[in-house]
Amino acid sequence: SLIVPGASQILSFMNFLPKFSAIFEKFANFLVEKHGIKRVILIMHEDCAWYHCFVPKYFSTKVAEKEHQINDMLLTKRWAIKNFPDIAVEMFYASIVKGEGVTFSKIE
């Protein structure tokens, strides 16, 4: 497992901070090539500190945070499929449900 805060969002920085995105791409290429990764699971979650603290410094958006997160996951999925055609990519959104804990909704 590899957990990268705001990982999907990093790719959307290509126009603003290309070196930031390039580093993520180098890490991803290394991991896929050296470890034969065949499946990637992208998870965004409700009340994300990355999207509260870091993202507003670079993006002004009219969409809700969840929609922004899902759009970023879709961007990452397209990037992964383009760069690694043999990889399966799944996306989930984690929500906190009172009395039930965390629930995961699959994003298609």
Tab-separated table of N, CA and C in Angstrom:
chain	number	residue	atom	x	y	z
A	1	SER	N	0.833	-1.193	0.000
A	1	SER	CA	0.000	0.000	0.000
A	1	SER	C	0.870	1.246	0.000
A	2	LEU	N	0.405	2.239	-0.705
A	2	LEU	CA	1.064	3.535	-0.723
A	2	LEU	C	-0.005	4.590	-0.549
A	3	ILE	N	0.146	5.409	0.447
A	3	ILE	CA	-0.818	6.476	0.701
A	3	ILE	C	-0.126	7.800	0.438
A	4	VAL	N	-0.713	8.563	-0.477
A	4	VAL	CA	-0.149	9.863	-0.840
A	4	VAL	C	-1.234	10.915	-0.635
A	5	PRO	N	-1.060	11.815	0.333
A	5	PRO	CA	-2.079	12.844	0.562
A	5	PRO	C	-2.317	13.676	-0.692
A	6	GLY	N	-3.580	13.755	-1.090
A	6	GLY	CA	-3.939	14.566	-2.249
A	6	GLY	C	-3.355	14.069	-3.557
A	7	ALA	N	-3.022	12.784	-3.629
A	7	ALA	CA	-2.307	12.263	-4.802
A	7	ALA	C	-3.023	12.549	-6.111
A	8	SER	N	-4.307	12.315	-6.180
A	8	SER	CA	-5.030	12.581	-7.425
A	8	SER	C	-4.965	14.048	-7.781
A	9	GLN	N	-4.974	14.887	-6.801
A	9	GLN	CA	-4.974	16.319	-7.035
A	9	GLN	C	-3.619	16.799	-7.555
A	10	ILE	N	-2.580	16.094	-7.228
A	10	ILE	CA	-1.237	16.487	-7.650
A	10	ILE	C	-1.143	16.590	-9.162
A	11	LEU	N	-1.780	15.681	-9.889
A	11	LEU	CA	-1.704	15.711	-11.343
A	11	LEU	C	-2.387	16.938	-11.931
A	12	SER	N	-3.340	17.496	-11.228
A	12	SER	CA	-4.005	18.687	-11.751
A	12	SER	C	-3.128	19.927	-11.616
A	13	PHE	N	-1.972	19.776	-10.994
A	13	PHE	CA	-1.019	20.879	-10.859
A	13	PHE	C	-0.094	21.001	-12.068
A	14	MET	N	-0.266	20.178	-13.075
A	14	MET	CA	0.642	20.179	-14.212
A	14	MET	C	0.849	21.572	-14.806
A	15	ASN	N	-0.202	22.365	-14.862
A	15	ASN	CA	-0.099	23.706	-15.438
A	15	ASN	C	0.468	24.724	-14.461
A	16	PHE	N	0.263	24.511	-13.149
A	16	PHE	CA	0.683	25.479	-12.138
A	16	PHE	C	2.054	25.169	-11.551
A	17	LEU	N	2.242	23.921	-11.197
A	17	LEU	CA	3.492	23.482	-10.579
A	17	LEU	C	3.976	22.209	-11.281
A	18	PRO	N	4.492	22.349	-12.509
A	18	PRO	CA	4.837	21.145	-13.276
A	18	PRO	C	5.864	20.241	-12.600
A	19	LYS	N	6.802	20.795	-11.840
A	19	LYS	CA	7.794	19.960	-11.159
A	19	LYS	C	7.148	19.105	-10.077
A	20	PHE	N	6.131	19.656	-9.426
A	20	PHE	CA	5.378	18.936	-8.395
A	20	PHE	C	4.720	17.696	-9.008
A	21	SER	N	4.056	17.890	-10.140
A	21	SER	CA	3.403	16.777	-10.837
A	21	SER	C	4.431	15.792	-11.388
A	22	ALA	N	5.550	16.309	-11.894
A	22	ALA	CA	6.578	15.450	-12.477
A	22	ALA	C	7.148	14.474	-11.453
A	23	ILE	N	7.327	14.920	-10.232
A	23	ILE	CA	7.837	14.029	-9.181
A	23	ILE	C	6.856	12.889	-8.927
A	24	PHE	N	5.562	13.216	-8.838
A	24	PHE	CA	4.551	12.178	-8.649
A	24	PHE	C	4.614	11.166	-9.797
A	25	GLU	N	4.735	11.659	-11.027
A	25	GLU	CA	4.806	10.767	-12.185
A	25	GLU	C	6.036	9.855	-12.105
A	26	LYS	N	7.167	10.408	-11.667
A	26	LYS	CA	8.381	9.585	-11.526
A	26	LYS	C	8.178	8.479	-10.494
A	27	PHE	N	7.573	8.825	-9.349
A	27	PHE	CA	7.299	7.807	-8.321
A	27	PHE	C	6.362	6.735	-8.863
A	28	ALA	N	5.298	7.159	-9.542
A	28	ALA	CA	4.323	6.199	-10.077
A	28	ALA	C	4.989	5.279	-11.107
A	29	ASN	N	5.759	5.854	-12.015
A	29	ASN	CA	6.449	5.037	-13.023
A	29	ASN	C	7.371	4.021	-12.361
A	30	PHE	N	8.121	4.455	-11.373
A	30	PHE	CA	9.027	3.557	-10.672
A	30	PHE	C	8.271	2.396	-10.025
A	31	LEU	N	7.213	2.737	-9.287
A	31	LEU	CA	6.454	1.701	-8.579
A	31	LEU	C	5.839	0.684	-9.536
A	32	VAL	N	5.253	1.163	-10.616
A	32	VAL	CA	4.609	0.257	-11.572
A	32	VAL	C	5.652	-0.628	-12.249
A	33	GLU	N	6.743	-0.028	-12.703
A	33	GLU	CA	7.756	-0.797	-13.423
A	33	GLU	C	8.507	-1.779	-12.525
A	34	LYS	N	8.886	-1.362	-11.344
A	34	LYS	CA	9.711	-2.210	-10.477
A	34	LYS	C	8.915	-3.240	-9.679
A	35	HIS	N	7.634	-2.967	-9.461
A	35	HIS	CA	6.840	-3.880	-8.637
A	35	HIS	C	5.709	-4.561	-9.396
A	36	GLY	N	5.618	-4.293	-10.688
A	36	GLY	CA	4.614	-4.976	-11.505
A	36	GLY	C	3.185	-4.706	-11.058
A	37	ILE	N	2.920	-3.511	-10.625
A	37	ILE	CA	1.579	-3.171	-10.139
A	37	ILE	C	0.552	-3.329	-11.262
A	38	LYS	N	-0.539	-4.008	-10.963
A	38	LYS	CA	-1.594	-4.249	-11.942
A	38	LYS	C	-2.928	-3.647	-11.534
A	39	ARG	N	-2.995	-3.172	-10.290
A	39	ARG	CA	-4.267	-2.636	-9.785
A	39	ARG	C	-3.996	-1.412	-8.915
A	40	VAL	N	-4.739	-0.348	-9.186
A	40	VAL	CA	-4.635	0.875	-8.413
A	40	VAL	C	-6.008	1.200	-7.845
A	41	ILE	N	-6.062	1.526	-6.577
A	41	ILE	CA	-7.308	1.926	-5.939
A	41	ILE	C	-7.141	3.358	-5.466
A	42	LEU	N	-7.963	4.244	-6.008
A	42	LEU	CA	-7.947	5.653	-5.623
A	42	LEU	C	-9.060	5.889	-4.617
A	43	ILE	N	-8.737	6.519	-3.503
A	43	ILE	CA	-9.742	6.814	-2.480
A	43	ILE	C	-9.629	8.281	-2.101
A	44	MET	N	-10.730	8.971	-2.202
A	44	MET	CA	-10.844	10.321	-1.666
A	44	MET	C	-11.803	10.208	-0.498
A	45	HIS	N	-11.763	11.206	0.392
A	45	HIS	CA	-12.638	11.096	1.551
A	45	HIS	C	-13.195	12.453	1.949
A	46	GLU	N	-14.300	12.367	2.600
A	46	GLU	CA	-14.992	13.533	3.145
A	46	GLU	C	-14.104	14.249	4.156
A	47	ASP	N	-14.229	15.552	4.229
A	47	ASP	CA	-13.516	16.370	5.216
A	47	ASP	C	-11.995	16.214	5.105
A	48	CYS	N	-11.498	16.272	3.886
A	48	CYS	CA	-10.078	16.067	3.603
A	48	CYS	C	-9.274	17.325	3.914
A	49	ALA	N	-8.306	17.206	4.792
A	49	ALA	CA	-7.472	18.351	5.171
A	49	ALA	C	-6.696	18.900	3.972
A	50	TRP	N	-6.237	18.026	3.071
A	50	TRP	CA	-5.517	18.475	1.885
A	50	TRP	C	-6.384	19.437	1.064
A	51	TYR	N	-7.629	19.058	0.865
A	51	TYR	CA	-8.531	19.885	0.061
A	51	TYR	C	-9.003	21.127	0.818
A	52	HIS	N	-8.939	21.101	2.127
A	52	HIS	CA	-9.297	22.286	2.928
A	52	HIS	C	-8.145	23.281	3.011
A	53	CYS	N	-6.934	22.770	3.164
A	53	CYS	CA	-5.784	23.631	3.462
A	53	CYS	C	-4.918	23.967	2.249
A	54	PHE	N	-4.563	22.979	1.475
A	54	PHE	CA	-3.593	23.182	0.406
A	54	PHE	C	-4.236	23.625	-0.908
A	55	VAL	N	-5.286	22.956	-1.316
A	55	VAL	CA	-5.908	23.215	-2.618
A	55	VAL	C	-6.378	24.659	-2.782
A	56	PRO	N	-7.035	25.266	-1.803
A	56	PRO	CA	-7.505	26.652	-1.993
A	56	PRO	C	-6.393	27.667	-2.269
A	57	LYS	N	-5.159	27.331	-1.936
A	57	LYS	CA	-4.044	28.241	-2.220
A	57	LYS	C	-3.767	28.346	-3.717
A	58	TYR	N	-4.164	27.321	-4.473
A	58	TYR	CA	-3.845	27.274	-5.895
A	58	TYR	C	-5.062	27.256	-6.814
A	59	PHE	N	-6.204	26.896	-6.288
A	59	PHE	CA	-7.401	26.776	-7.110
A	59	PHE	C	-8.545	27.579	-6.517
A	60	SER	N	-9.241	28.302	-7.351
A	60	SER	CA	-10.525	28.865	-6.931
A	60	SER	C	-11.548	28.135	-7.787
A	61	THR	N	-12.460	27.484	-7.148
A	61	THR	CA	-13.406	26.651	-7.878
A	61	THR	C	-14.827	26.927	-7.422
A	62	LYS	N	-15.721	26.742	-8.328
A	62	LYS	CA	-17.146	26.944	-8.038
A	62	LYS	C	-17.829	25.628	-7.667
A	63	VAL	N	-17.113	24.511	-7.806
A	63	VAL	CA	-17.714	23.214	-7.516
A	63	VAL	C	-17.486	22.837	-6.058
A	64	ALA	N	-18.333	21.980	-5.562
A	64	ALA	CA	-18.215	21.489	-4.185
A	64	ALA	C	-16.947	20.644	-4.053
A	65	GLU	N	-16.451	20.557	-2.831
A	65	GLU	CA	-15.220	19.812	-2.567
A	65	GLU	C	-15.287	18.373	-3.073
A	66	LYS	N	-16.382	17.687	-2.812
A	66	LYS	CA	-16.514	16.290	-3.257
A	66	LYS	C	-16.425	16.206	-4.774
A	67	GLU	N	-17.092	17.108	-5.468
A	67	GLU	CA	-17.043	17.099	-6.930
A	67	GLU	C	-15.620	17.366	-7.423
A	68	HIS	N	-14.926	18.291	-6.767
A	68	HIS	CA	-13.528	18.577	-7.110
A	68	HIS	C	-12.675	17.321	-6.924
A	69	GLN	N	-12.870	16.632	-5.815
A	69	GLN	CA	-12.109	15.411	-5.536
A	69	GLN	C	-12.382	14.339	-6.588
A	70	ILE	N	-13.649	14.153	-6.944
A	70	ILE	CA	-14.001	13.140	-7.945
A	70	ILE	C	-13.420	13.509	-9.301
A	71	ASN	N	-13.487	14.784	-9.670
A	71	ASN	CA	-12.871	15.218	-10.924
A	71	ASN	C	-11.372	14.934	-10.939
A	72	ASP	N	-10.723	15.151	-9.811
A	72	ASP	CA	-9.290	14.861	-9.721
A	72	ASP	C	-9.016	13.364	-9.822
A	73	MET	N	-9.864	12.535	-9.219
A	73	MET	CA	-9.696	11.085	-9.353
A	73	MET	C	-9.864	10.655	-10.807
A	74	LEU	N	-10.847	11.229	-11.497
A	74	LEU	CA	-11.067	10.892	-12.907
A	74	LEU	C	-9.849	11.276	-13.748
A	75	LEU	N	-9.263	12.420	-13.459
A	75	LEU	CA	-8.044	12.847	-14.147
A	75	LEU	C	-6.927	11.831	-13.912
A	76	THR	N	-6.777	11.392	-12.676
A	76	THR	CA	-5.746	10.416	-12.334
A	76	THR	C	-6.001	9.085	-13.026
A	77	LYS	N	-7.262	8.672	-13.055
A	77	LYS	CA	-7.607	7.415	-13.725
A	77	LYS	C	-7.249	7.487	-15.209
A	78	ARG	N	-7.620	8.587	-15.869
A	78	ARG	CA	-7.282	8.738	-17.298
A	78	ARG	C	-5.764	8.723	-17.499
A	79	TRP	N	-5.042	9.425	-16.618
A	79	TRP	CA	-3.582	9.455	-16.707
A	79	TRP	C	-2.997	8.045	-16.539
A	80	ALA	N	-3.484	7.315	-15.548
A	80	ALA	CA	-2.961	5.964	-15.276
A	80	ALA	C	-3.230	5.027	-16.447
A	81	ILE	N	-4.431	5.071	-16.996
A	81	ILE	CA	-4.775	4.192	-18.118
A	81	ILE	C	-3.946	4.544	-19.352
A	82	LYS	N	-3.734	5.832	-19.578
A	82	LYS	CA	-2.919	6.272	-20.727
A	82	LYS	C	-1.475	5.804	-20.578
A	83	ASN	N	-0.913	5.948	-19.379
A	83	ASN	CA	0.489	5.612	-19.147
A	83	ASN	C	0.744	4.143	-18.847
A	84	PHE	N	-0.258	3.461	-18.321
A	84	PHE	CA	-0.128	2.051	-17.945
A	84	PHE	C	-1.387	1.301	-18.397
A	85	PRO	N	-1.509	0.998	-19.675
A	85	PRO	CA	-2.751	0.405	-20.209
A	85	PRO	C	-3.171	-0.915	-19.564
A	86	ASP	N	-2.240	-1.626	-18.941
A	86	ASP	CA	-2.571	-2.926	-18.330
A	86	ASP	C	-3.049	-2.812	-16.887
A	87	ILE	N	-3.107	-1.607	-16.353
A	87	ILE	CA	-3.505	-1.424	-14.958
A	87	ILE	C	-5.018	-1.247	-14.838
A	88	ALA	N	-5.580	-1.910	-13.848
A	88	ALA	CA	-6.993	-1.713	-13.509
A	88	ALA	C	-7.066	-0.602	-12.466
A	89	VAL	N	-7.947	0.360	-12.664
A	89	VAL	CA	-8.079	1.482	-11.742
A	89	VAL	C	-9.493	1.501	-11.181
A	90	GLU	N	-9.596	1.501	-9.863
A	90	GLU	CA	-10.885	1.602	-9.186
A	90	GLU	C	-10.883	2.872	-8.345
A	91	MET	N	-12.061	3.482	-8.217
A	91	MET	CA	-12.171	4.730	-7.455
A	91	MET	C	-13.282	4.608	-6.418
A	92	PHE	N	-13.014	5.158	-5.223
A	92	PHE	CA	-13.986	5.130	-4.142
A	92	PHE	C	-14.004	6.476	-3.424
A	93	TYR	N	-15.154	6.803	-2.876
A	93	TYR	CA	-15.282	7.992	-2.034
A	93	TYR	C	-15.707	7.526	-0.651
A	94	ALA	N	-14.932	7.886	0.361
A	94	ALA	CA	-15.208	7.477	1.742
A	94	ALA	C	-15.982	8.577	2.463
A	95	SER	N	-17.083	8.168	3.078
A	95	SER	CA	-17.913	9.097	3.850
A	95	SER	C	-18.059	8.587	5.267
A	96	ILE	N	-18.200	9.521	6.199
A	96	ILE	CA	-18.426	9.162	7.596
A	96	ILE	C	-19.931	9.172	7.818
A	97	VAL	N	-20.461	8.032	8.219
A	97	VAL	CA	-21.891	7.904	8.461
A	97	VAL	C	-22.098	7.693	9.958
A	98	LYS	N	-22.792	8.633	10.570
A	98	LYS	CA	-23.006	8.579	12.017
A	98	LYS	C	-23.599	7.226	12.421
A	99	GLY	N	-22.974	6.591	13.387
A	99	GLY	CA	-23.447	5.307	13.896
A	99	GLY	C	-22.985	4.115	13.084
A	100	GLU	N	-22.431	4.336	11.896
A	100	GLU	CA	-21.999	3.222	11.045
A	100	GLU	C	-20.501	3.231	10.778
A	101	GLY	N	-19.845	4.347	11.007
A	101	GLY	CA	-18.418	4.449	10.710
A	101	GLY	C	-18.197	4.979	9.305
A	102	VAL	N	-17.239	4.417	8.631
A	102	VAL	CA	-16.890	4.869	7.282
A	102	VAL	C	-17.530	3.952	6.256
A	103	THR	N	-18.117	4.582	5.244
A	103	THR	CA	-18.668	3.803	4.135
A	103	THR	C	-17.938	4.220	2.855
A	104	PHE	N	-17.773	3.284	1.952
A	104	PHE	CA	-17.095	3.534	0.698
A	104	PHE	C	-18.086	3.404	-0.445
A	105	SER	N	-18.162	4.440	-1.260
A	105	SER	CA	-19.021	4.421	-2.443
A	105	SER	C	-18.123	4.308	-3.665
A	106	LYS	N	-18.425	3.331	-4.503
A	106	LYS	CA	-17.623	3.156	-5.727
A	106	LYS	C	-18.002	4.252	-6.710
A	107	ILE	N	-17.003	4.861	-7.318
A	107	ILE	CA	-17.203	5.898	-8.324
A	107	ILE	C	-16.950	5.248	-9.681
A	108	GLU	N	-17.909	5.359	-10.549
A	108	GLU	CA	-17.771	4.755	-11.895
A	108	GLU	C	-17.310	5.781	-12.888
